[in-house]
Amino acid sequence: MVDSCDVIVVGAGVVGATTAYELARRGARVAVLDRAPDVGGGCSYANAGVIAASHVGPLATPALVAEGAHQVFTNPPAVRVNPQPSLVPWMARLMSSARSRRVSIATARLQELAHRSAAQHRAYADAGLSDTYRETGALEIYVTDEGPAGAISDEEAHRLVPALGQVRSAYWQIDEAVVESRSYVRSMLTAAGNAGAEVRFGTPVERVVVDAGRVRGVQVGGELVTAENVVLATGLDTPALAGAAGLRIPLRGGRGYVIDLDADNAPTIPVRFKERRMVVSPMPGRLRVCGLMEFGAEGRPLDQRRADAMVQVVTDALPGVRINGVLDTWAGERPCAADGVPVIGASSAAPGVTVAAGHGMWGLVLAPVTAEMVATGLLEGAPTLHDPLLTPNRFGGVRGHVAA
């Protein structure tokens, strides 16, 4: 294993893999370290795979807060909070971040980044780096509520998705695409390797090593791997690793569910169930059902009743789909920051530490632009790692931190 490099990327999910590629293709000596045994051990595998730039925004909004009470009476509830004392400060900050002016600013910035990122996804596909990418568009449906103005006709909706049942209103979103996320990660890591990066799975990073106020590398198996820069793209492992560098990153897991179905007559485009905050998307050999957001459930077993209720939603809304069986069911934590916005930027507590985490459900969509921000910031001196909205410094430092 390499004992010295320019940049260590910790985490080989969608964000880490893309970041490694963008760094390596610019000439940096890169090592990618991940504790998982292979590609796609977490959220980077289990997501809808829909590149929907127009839907990207902060997690907490006034509409979501208002919707919370209504969701108690739906089955399954799209958003659920399991009360636990440790969640209270995090949830309080999330709710306080739902102020209209802040949400407006955050939405505009994230929309800008998301559309740049969607364009980069297309560019990767054009370059042969993302062979499951397909520009499909998507159908949005309201089953019980009337949606906003601009609905397409029932005839047009059923032409797009013949399996569709009766709905109140439907909307065509032309600018969406689908990519199978595990193949995307593998392609990015292969491209990074071809550009000179070293990729190591089964390699847990024990801590970030800081000396004299600057990062020196990471500790792996009791040994120091030196680097001038360390990028933390490690999802919910980020707070612990960042804490060793004196940086506080308050992330919690927003649990989402993914069910892969063996189905006939399945839609060939994504279908989004707006009231339920669910989406079905066509994947090679399967129909994927994704959705829900549950806080305070980290480490709990999968709730089979919630998974079954999601399948029932699909059955009711798409009666023309014949479900032959369930291929896979997954529940896992999407890393969400306490103010509902991704954490992308350089640490002032420990120069040389960069964070690229907390993307929530938008990791796949925002991976290319995140990678570009990190690469140009570290290698070209661009100001991309000092965005006040995204900076990891916005949460303050860790009290009592002692550099090693």
Tab-separated table of C-alpha atoms in Angstrom:
chain	number	residue	atom	x	y	z
A	1	MET	CA	0.000	0.000	0.000
A	2	VAL	CA	1.145	3.542	-0.745
A	3	ASP	CA	2.734	5.248	2.279
A	4	SER	CA	2.657	8.782	0.883
A	5	CYS	CA	0.569	10.709	-1.632
A	6	ASP	CA	-0.790	14.168	-2.381
A	7	VAL	CA	-4.426	13.535	-1.394
A	8	ILE	CA	-6.089	10.785	0.596
A	9	VAL	CA	-9.798	10.401	-0.128
A	10	VAL	CA	-11.485	8.561	2.723
A	11	GLY	CA	-14.633	6.913	1.410
A	12	ALA	CA	-15.297	5.267	-1.964
A	13	GLY	CA	-18.983	6.046	-2.367
A	14	VAL	CA	-20.419	8.213	-5.115
A	15	VAL	CA	-18.847	11.411	-3.758
A	16	GLY	CA	-15.480	9.910	-2.834
A	17	ALA	CA	-15.128	7.961	-6.088
A	18	THR	CA	-15.954	10.967	-8.249
A	19	THR	CA	-13.642	13.191	-6.213
A	20	ALA	CA	-10.801	10.723	-6.607
A	21	TYR	CA	-11.304	10.719	-10.369
A	22	GLU	CA	-11.384	14.508	-10.669
A	23	LEU	CA	-8.229	14.808	-8.546
A	24	ALA	CA	-6.337	12.058	-10.355
A	25	ARG	CA	-7.172	13.271	-13.846
A	26	ARG	CA	-5.693	16.630	-12.873
A	27	GLY	CA	-2.412	14.945	-11.967
A	28	ALA	CA	-2.645	14.517	-8.187
A	29	ARG	CA	-1.275	11.375	-6.547
A	30	VAL	CA	-4.405	9.997	-4.906
A	31	ALA	CA	-5.167	7.139	-2.525
A	32	VAL	CA	-8.788	6.110	-1.934
A	33	LEU	CA	-9.405	4.195	1.293
A	34	ASP	CA	-12.690	2.558	2.261
A	35	ARG	CA	-13.534	0.143	5.055
A	36	ALA	CA	-16.164	-1.728	2.996
A	37	PRO	CA	-15.083	-4.930	1.234
A	38	ASP	CA	-16.208	-3.720	-2.191
A	39	VAL	CA	-18.178	-1.108	-4.108
A	40	GLY	CA	-21.632	-0.059	-2.967
A	41	GLY	CA	-21.771	-0.977	0.696
A	42	GLY	CA	-24.234	1.733	1.698
A	43	CYS	CA	-26.196	4.696	0.366
A	44	SER	CA	-24.107	4.762	-2.777
A	45	TYR	CA	-25.786	1.503	-3.763
A	46	ALA	CA	-29.249	1.920	-2.322
A	47	ASN	CA	-30.723	5.003	-3.921
A	48	ALA	CA	-33.194	5.766	-6.671
A	49	GLY	CA	-30.489	6.545	-9.213
A	50	VAL	CA	-32.491	9.493	-10.551
A	51	ILE	CA	-30.592	12.613	-11.636
A	52	ALA	CA	-33.266	15.192	-10.853
A	53	ALA	CA	-31.531	18.540	-10.517
A	54	SER	CA	-34.729	20.547	-10.209
A	55	HIS	CA	-35.660	18.707	-7.001
A	56	VAL	CA	-32.441	19.429	-5.108
A	57	GLY	CA	-32.787	21.756	-2.150
A	58	PRO	CA	-32.240	22.053	1.607
A	59	LEU	CA	-33.680	19.294	3.757
A	60	ALA	CA	-35.671	21.590	6.048
A	61	THR	CA	-38.249	23.900	4.470
A	62	PRO	CA	-41.381	25.596	5.836
A	63	ALA	CA	-43.485	23.236	3.707
A	64	LEU	CA	-41.806	20.148	5.161
A	65	VAL	CA	-42.269	21.389	8.724
A	66	ALA	CA	-45.947	22.061	8.040
A	67	GLU	CA	-46.320	18.674	6.393
A	68	GLY	CA	-44.960	16.799	9.412
A	69	ALA	CA	-48.253	16.671	11.318
A	70	HIS	CA	-50.175	15.513	8.243
A	71	GLN	CA	-47.729	12.659	7.665
A	72	VAL	CA	-48.658	11.067	10.993
A	73	PHE	CA	-51.893	9.917	9.361
A	74	THR	CA	-50.398	8.423	6.178
A	75	ASN	CA	-49.236	4.846	5.709
A	76	PRO	CA	-46.346	4.677	5.428
A	77	PRO	CA	-45.539	8.152	6.812
A	78	ALA	CA	-43.126	9.836	4.424
A	79	VAL	CA	-41.317	11.557	7.291
A	80	ARG	CA	-41.066	10.092	10.779
A	81	VAL	CA	-39.129	11.111	13.896
A	82	ASN	CA	-38.370	8.569	16.594
A	83	PRO	CA	-37.976	10.516	19.855
A	84	GLN	CA	-34.603	10.163	21.526
A	85	PRO	CA	-32.722	12.715	23.667
A	86	SER	CA	-29.601	12.783	21.497
A	87	LEU	CA	-31.675	13.814	18.483
A	88	VAL	CA	-33.189	16.927	20.109
A	89	PRO	CA	-30.337	19.456	19.506
A	90	TRP	CA	-29.853	18.251	15.936
A	91	MET	CA	-33.569	18.405	15.157
A	92	ALA	CA	-33.894	21.824	16.801
A	93	ARG	CA	-31.194	23.220	14.519
A	94	LEU	CA	-32.793	21.598	11.501
A	95	MET	CA	-36.168	23.172	12.263
A	96	SER	CA	-34.621	26.581	12.963
A	97	SER	CA	-32.945	26.384	9.534
A	98	ALA	CA	-36.360	26.273	7.838
A	99	ARG	CA	-36.650	30.070	7.854
A	100	SER	CA	-37.998	31.347	4.563
A	101	ARG	CA	-35.107	33.702	3.741
A	102	ARG	CA	-32.436	31.094	4.509
A	103	VAL	CA	-34.301	28.430	2.565
A	104	SER	CA	-34.557	30.771	-0.427
A	105	ILE	CA	-30.802	31.435	-0.407
A	106	ALA	CA	-29.900	27.779	0.120
A	107	THR	CA	-32.288	26.595	-2.578
A	108	ALA	CA	-30.871	28.999	-5.166
A	109	ARG	CA	-27.305	27.911	-4.439
A	110	LEU	CA	-28.081	24.196	-4.410
A	111	GLN	CA	-30.091	24.500	-7.621
A	112	GLU	CA	-27.130	26.156	-9.317
A	113	LEU	CA	-24.831	23.364	-8.181
A	114	ALA	CA	-27.312	20.625	-9.073
A	115	HIS	CA	-27.770	21.785	-12.658
A	116	ARG	CA	-24.005	22.059	-13.127
A	117	SER	CA	-23.698	18.561	-11.706
A	118	ALA	CA	-26.400	17.146	-13.985
A	119	ALA	CA	-24.527	18.547	-16.979
A	120	GLN	CA	-21.360	16.846	-15.744
A	121	HIS	CA	-23.230	13.532	-15.413
A	122	ARG	CA	-24.092	13.869	-19.113
A	123	ALA	CA	-20.483	14.673	-19.922
A	124	TYR	CA	-19.275	11.575	-18.061
A	125	ALA	CA	-21.723	9.444	-20.032
A	126	ASP	CA	-20.614	11.004	-23.310
A	127	ALA	CA	-17.022	10.172	-22.376
A	128	GLY	CA	-17.937	6.532	-21.723
A	129	LEU	CA	-17.555	6.776	-17.934
A	130	SER	CA	-21.180	6.066	-16.993
A	131	ASP	CA	-22.623	3.338	-19.180
A	132	THR	CA	-25.986	2.984	-17.398
A	133	TYR	CA	-26.846	6.687	-17.727
A	134	ARG	CA	-30.082	7.290	-19.655
A	135	GLU	CA	-31.959	10.529	-20.214
A	136	THR	CA	-35.520	9.435	-19.516
A	137	GLY	CA	-37.542	12.291	-18.096
A	138	ALA	CA	-39.867	11.430	-15.200
A	139	LEU	CA	-43.564	11.371	-14.410
A	140	GLU	CA	-44.784	13.008	-11.207
A	141	ILE	CA	-48.172	11.937	-9.920
A	142	TYR	CA	-50.597	13.032	-7.221
A	143	VAL	CA	-52.870	10.176	-6.228
A	144	THR	CA	-55.015	11.822	-3.534
A	145	ASP	CA	-54.212	15.547	-3.687
A	146	GLU	CA	-54.536	18.012	-6.521
A	147	GLY	CA	-51.097	19.201	-7.618
A	148	PRO	CA	-50.060	22.626	-8.877
A	149	ALA	CA	-51.083	24.071	-12.227
A	150	GLY	CA	-49.594	22.572	-15.370
A	151	ALA	CA	-50.830	18.974	-15.279
A	152	ILE	CA	-50.685	16.895	-18.422
A	153	SER	CA	-53.764	15.013	-19.639
A	154	ASP	CA	-54.686	11.551	-18.412
A	155	GLU	CA	-54.128	10.241	-21.932
A	156	GLU	CA	-50.594	11.632	-22.044
A	157	ALA	CA	-49.783	10.291	-18.562
A	158	HIS	CA	-50.953	6.802	-19.524
A	159	ARG	CA	-49.053	6.977	-22.801
A	160	LEU	CA	-45.871	7.614	-20.807
A	161	VAL	CA	-46.661	4.948	-18.196
A	162	PRO	CA	-49.281	2.473	-19.454
A	163	ALA	CA	-49.344	0.677	-16.070
A	164	LEU	CA	-50.589	3.828	-14.339
A	165	GLY	CA	-53.916	3.699	-12.490
A	166	GLN	CA	-56.266	6.559	-11.705
A	167	VAL	CA	-54.574	9.706	-10.395
A	168	ARG	CA	-55.703	13.205	-9.496
A	169	SER	CA	-53.004	14.925	-11.551
A	170	ALA	CA	-49.743	14.137	-13.351
A	171	TYR	CA	-46.758	16.206	-14.522
A	172	TRP	CA	-44.001	15.518	-17.021
A	173	GLN	CA	-40.438	16.416	-15.989
A	174	ILE	CA	-38.336	16.347	-19.146
A	175	ASP	CA	-34.897	17.093	-17.691
A	176	GLU	CA	-34.282	13.954	-15.619
A	177	ALA	CA	-32.054	10.925	-16.113
A	178	VAL	CA	-31.362	7.564	-14.517
A	179	VAL	CA	-28.049	5.922	-13.644
A	180	GLU	CA	-27.395	2.711	-11.720
A	181	SER	CA	-25.327	4.001	-8.837
A	182	ARG	CA	-23.158	0.980	-8.110
A	183	SER	CA	-21.980	0.751	-11.718
A	184	TYR	CA	-21.382	4.509	-11.657
A	185	VAL	CA	-19.145	4.205	-8.586
A	186	ARG	CA	-17.235	1.334	-10.117
A	187	SER	CA	-16.728	3.311	-13.342
A	188	MET	CA	-15.452	6.349	-11.450
A	189	LEU	CA	-13.015	4.255	-9.423
A	190	THR	CA	-11.785	2.486	-12.562
A	191	ALA	CA	-11.257	5.829	-14.272
A	192	ALA	CA	-9.462	7.154	-11.190
A	193	GLY	CA	-7.236	4.069	-11.180
A	194	ASN	CA	-6.471	4.515	-14.858
A	195	ALA	CA	-5.409	8.080	-14.026
A	196	GLY	CA	-3.009	6.790	-11.371
A	197	ALA	CA	-5.087	6.647	-8.178
A	198	GLU	CA	-4.673	3.735	-5.780
A	199	VAL	CA	-8.001	2.333	-4.541
A	200	ARG	CA	-8.081	0.202	-1.388
A	201	PHE	CA	-11.209	-1.492	-0.018
A	202	GLY	CA	-11.218	-3.296	3.308
A	203	THR	CA	-9.019	-0.501	4.659
A	204	PRO	CA	-10.610	1.290	7.616
A	205	VAL	CA	-9.086	4.654	8.500
A	206	GLU	CA	-8.643	4.843	12.270
A	207	ARG	CA	-8.110	8.574	12.574
A	208	VAL	CA	-6.941	11.723	10.855
A	209	VAL	CA	-3.473	12.666	12.082
A	210	VAL	CA	-2.871	16.348	12.795
A	211	ASP	CA	0.411	17.793	14.000
A	212	ALA	CA	1.302	21.418	14.667
A	213	GLY	CA	-2.094	22.536	13.441
A	214	ARG	CA	-1.934	20.810	10.050
A	215	VAL	CA	-2.974	17.451	8.709
A	216	ARG	CA	-0.187	14.925	8.223
A	217	GLY	CA	-2.194	12.032	6.895
A	218	VAL	CA	-4.290	9.200	8.301
A	219	GLN	CA	-3.659	6.231	10.543
A	220	VAL	CA	-4.355	2.841	8.983
A	221	GLY	CA	-3.596	-0.365	10.857
A	222	GLY	CA	-1.494	1.581	13.323
A	223	GLU	CA	0.651	3.043	10.541
A	224	LEU	CA	0.744	6.588	9.184
A	225	VAL	CA	-0.100	7.171	5.540
A	226	THR	CA	1.125	10.697	4.857
A	227	ALA	CA	-0.549	13.264	2.636
A	228	GLU	CA	-0.785	17.015	2.419
A	229	ASN	CA	-4.555	16.816	2.071
A	230	VAL	CA	-7.241	14.489	3.406
A	231	VAL	CA	-10.757	14.523	1.967
A	232	LEU	CA	-13.458	13.077	4.227
A	233	ALA	CA	-16.236	11.636	2.062
A	234	THR	CA	-17.267	9.063	4.625
A	235	GLY	CA	-20.958	9.668	5.300
A	236	LEU	CA	-21.886	9.058	8.922
A	237	ASP	CA	-18.274	8.164	9.793
A	238	THR	CA	-17.310	11.767	9.039
A	239	PRO	CA	-18.078	13.283	12.486
A	240	ALA	CA	-15.726	10.905	14.300
A	241	LEU	CA	-12.867	11.338	11.820
A	242	ALA	CA	-13.348	15.104	11.632
A	243	GLY	CA	-13.422	15.318	15.439
A	244	ALA	CA	-9.857	14.011	15.604
A	245	ALA	CA	-8.908	17.057	13.519
A	246	GLY	CA	-10.772	19.457	15.806
A	247	LEU	CA	-13.766	19.870	13.507
A	248	ARG	CA	-17.384	19.425	14.568
A	249	ILE	CA	-19.659	18.008	11.846
A	250	PRO	CA	-23.159	17.249	13.231
A	251	LEU	CA	-24.549	14.585	10.915
A	252	ARG	CA	-27.452	12.247	11.626
A	253	GLY	CA	-28.844	9.459	9.539
A	254	GLY	CA	-32.069	10.054	7.668
A	255	ARG	CA	-33.179	6.492	7.125
A	256	GLY	CA	-34.495	5.652	3.705
A	257	TYR	CA	-35.902	2.423	2.300
A	258	VAL	CA	-35.123	0.715	-0.996
A	259	ILE	CA	-37.003	-2.297	-2.328
A	260	ASP	CA	-35.953	-3.984	-5.567
A	261	LEU	CA	-38.786	-5.823	-7.317
A	262	ASP	CA	-38.897	-8.438	-10.017
A	263	ALA	CA	-41.740	-6.956	-12.052
A	264	ASP	CA	-43.323	-7.273	-15.466
A	265	ASN	CA	-44.809	-4.335	-17.391
A	266	ALA	CA	-42.784	-1.971	-15.206
A	267	PRO	CA	-42.413	1.713	-16.137
A	268	THR	CA	-39.454	2.526	-18.359
A	269	ILE	CA	-39.150	5.983	-16.786
A	270	PRO	CA	-39.061	7.096	-13.127
A	271	VAL	CA	-42.427	7.716	-11.492
A	272	ARG	CA	-42.502	10.012	-8.468
A	273	PHE	CA	-45.329	9.745	-5.930
A	274	LYS	CA	-45.417	13.311	-4.642
A	275	GLU	CA	-47.620	12.930	-1.562
A	276	ARG	CA	-45.678	9.895	-0.415
A	277	ARG	CA	-42.196	11.224	-1.139
A	278	MET	CA	-41.485	7.988	-2.981
A	279	VAL	CA	-40.125	7.188	-6.417
A	280	VAL	CA	-39.905	4.071	-8.554
A	281	SER	CA	-37.126	3.893	-11.098
A	282	PRO	CA	-36.243	1.318	-13.755
A	283	MET	CA	-32.935	-0.439	-13.130
A	284	PRO	CA	-31.301	-3.232	-15.129
A	285	GLY	CA	-33.266	-6.369	-14.260
A	286	ARG	CA	-35.414	-4.767	-11.566
A	287	LEU	CA	-37.835	-2.048	-10.571
A	288	ARG	CA	-36.497	-0.019	-7.673
A	289	VAL	CA	-38.790	1.562	-5.077
A	290	CYS	CA	-37.216	4.271	-2.917
A	291	GLY	CA	-38.397	6.730	-0.339
A	292	LEU	CA	-39.277	7.747	3.191
A	293	MET	CA	-37.180	9.670	5.680
A	294	GLU	CA	-36.897	8.531	9.274
A	295	PHE	CA	-34.805	10.208	11.959
A	296	GLY	CA	-33.623	8.622	15.188
A	297	ALA	CA	-33.614	5.114	13.704
A	298	GLU	CA	-29.859	4.579	13.284
A	299	GLY	CA	-28.915	0.981	13.955
A	300	ARG	CA	-32.482	-0.288	14.221
A	301	PRO	CA	-33.575	-3.369	12.265
A	302	LEU	CA	-35.463	-2.853	9.052
A	303	ASP	CA	-39.187	-2.306	9.649
A	304	GLN	CA	-40.780	-4.802	7.294
A	305	ARG	CA	-44.202	-3.196	7.709
A	306	ARG	CA	-42.901	0.066	6.235
A	307	ALA	CA	-41.309	-1.792	3.332
A	308	ASP	CA	-44.532	-3.712	2.679
A	309	ALA	CA	-46.540	-0.473	2.798
A	310	MET	CA	-44.256	1.040	0.147
A	311	VAL	CA	-44.856	-1.926	-2.153
A	312	GLN	CA	-48.587	-1.525	-1.587
A	313	VAL	CA	-48.381	2.132	-2.680
A	314	VAL	CA	-46.806	0.974	-5.940
A	315	THR	CA	-49.391	-1.762	-6.383
A	316	ASP	CA	-52.260	0.691	-5.910
A	317	ALA	CA	-50.857	3.465	-8.119
A	318	LEU	CA	-49.480	1.191	-10.856
A	319	PRO	CA	-52.030	-1.615	-11.126
A	320	GLY	CA	-50.701	-2.603	-14.531
A	321	VAL	CA	-47.387	-3.712	-13.009
A	322	ARG	CA	-47.182	-7.422	-12.184
A	323	ILE	CA	-44.884	-7.977	-9.196
A	324	ASN	CA	-43.305	-11.439	-9.276
A	325	GLY	CA	-41.294	-11.059	-6.087
A	326	VAL	CA	-38.969	-8.968	-3.946
A	327	LEU	CA	-35.313	-9.212	-4.941
A	328	ASP	CA	-33.823	-7.096	-2.169
A	329	THR	CA	-34.884	-4.840	0.697
A	330	TRP	CA	-32.559	-2.290	2.291
A	331	ALA	CA	-32.872	0.368	4.949
A	332	GLY	CA	-29.977	2.654	5.697
A	333	GLU	CA	-28.954	6.082	6.793
A	334	ARG	CA	-28.520	9.004	4.442
A	335	PRO	CA	-26.058	11.398	6.152
A	336	CYS	CA	-27.843	14.694	6.820
A	337	ALA	CA	-26.305	17.844	8.313
A	338	ALA	CA	-28.002	19.628	11.206
A	339	ASP	CA	-28.966	22.589	9.005
A	340	GLY	CA	-30.095	20.465	6.059
A	341	VAL	CA	-27.359	21.543	3.624
A	342	PRO	CA	-24.330	19.501	2.431
A	343	VAL	CA	-20.943	20.040	4.050
A	344	ILE	CA	-18.372	20.830	1.370
A	345	GLY	CA	-15.218	22.772	2.111
A	346	ALA	CA	-11.869	23.194	3.810
A	347	SER	CA	-11.358	23.128	7.551
A	348	SER	CA	-9.936	26.159	9.303
A	349	ALA	CA	-9.348	24.049	12.421
A	350	ALA	CA	-6.877	21.812	10.626
A	351	PRO	CA	-5.525	23.052	7.271
A	352	GLY	CA	-5.376	20.182	4.827
A	353	VAL	CA	-8.670	18.594	5.925
A	354	THR	CA	-11.543	18.911	3.456
A	355	VAL	CA	-15.053	17.624	4.081
A	356	ALA	CA	-17.414	16.368	1.353
A	357	ALA	CA	-20.320	14.817	3.220
A	358	GLY	CA	-23.870	15.361	4.462
A	359	HIS	CA	-25.544	15.309	1.035
A	360	GLY	CA	-28.609	13.481	2.352
A	361	MET	CA	-30.607	12.046	-0.544
A	362	TRP	CA	-28.719	14.160	-3.099
A	363	GLY	CA	-25.309	12.437	-3.029
A	364	LEU	CA	-25.533	10.907	-6.501
A	365	VAL	CA	-26.945	14.057	-8.076
A	366	LEU	CA	-24.318	16.346	-6.522
A	367	ALA	CA	-21.298	14.038	-6.729
A	368	PRO	CA	-19.760	15.527	-9.910
A	369	VAL	CA	-20.026	19.158	-8.800
A	370	THR	CA	-18.768	18.286	-5.322
A	371	ALA	CA	-15.782	16.542	-6.866
A	372	GLU	CA	-15.076	19.506	-9.109
A	373	MET	CA	-15.234	21.906	-6.156
A	374	VAL	CA	-12.779	19.788	-4.160
A	375	ALA	CA	-10.379	19.230	-7.058
A	376	THR	CA	-10.238	22.833	-8.232
A	377	GLY	CA	-10.035	24.097	-4.665
A	378	LEU	CA	-7.157	21.844	-3.657
A	379	LEU	CA	-5.163	21.788	-6.886
A	380	GLU	CA	-5.937	25.114	-8.553
A	381	GLY	CA	-6.522	27.396	-5.595
A	382	ALA	CA	-10.111	28.140	-6.650
A	383	PRO	CA	-12.321	29.612	-3.886
A	384	THR	CA	-14.717	26.667	-4.127
A	385	LEU	CA	-13.911	25.283	-0.681
A	386	HIS	CA	-14.879	28.458	1.179
A	387	ASP	CA	-18.572	28.839	0.388
A	388	PRO	CA	-20.209	30.303	3.543
A	389	LEU	CA	-23.335	28.185	3.037
A	390	LEU	CA	-21.454	24.891	2.679
A	391	THR	CA	-18.295	25.362	4.785
A	392	PRO	CA	-17.602	22.784	7.507
A	393	ASN	CA	-16.474	25.645	9.729
A	394	ARG	CA	-20.081	26.790	10.205
A	395	PHE	CA	-20.564	24.308	13.045
A	396	GLY	CA	-17.547	25.379	15.123
A	397	GLY	CA	-14.765	23.227	16.561
A	398	VAL	CA	-14.473	20.352	19.001
A	399	ARG	CA	-13.832	21.365	22.584
A	400	GLY	CA	-10.808	19.822	24.183
A	401	HIS	CA	-9.311	18.664	20.894
A	402	VAL	CA	-5.695	17.634	21.250
A	403	ALA	CA	-3.628	17.250	18.096
A	404	ALA	CA	-1.605	14.064	17.828
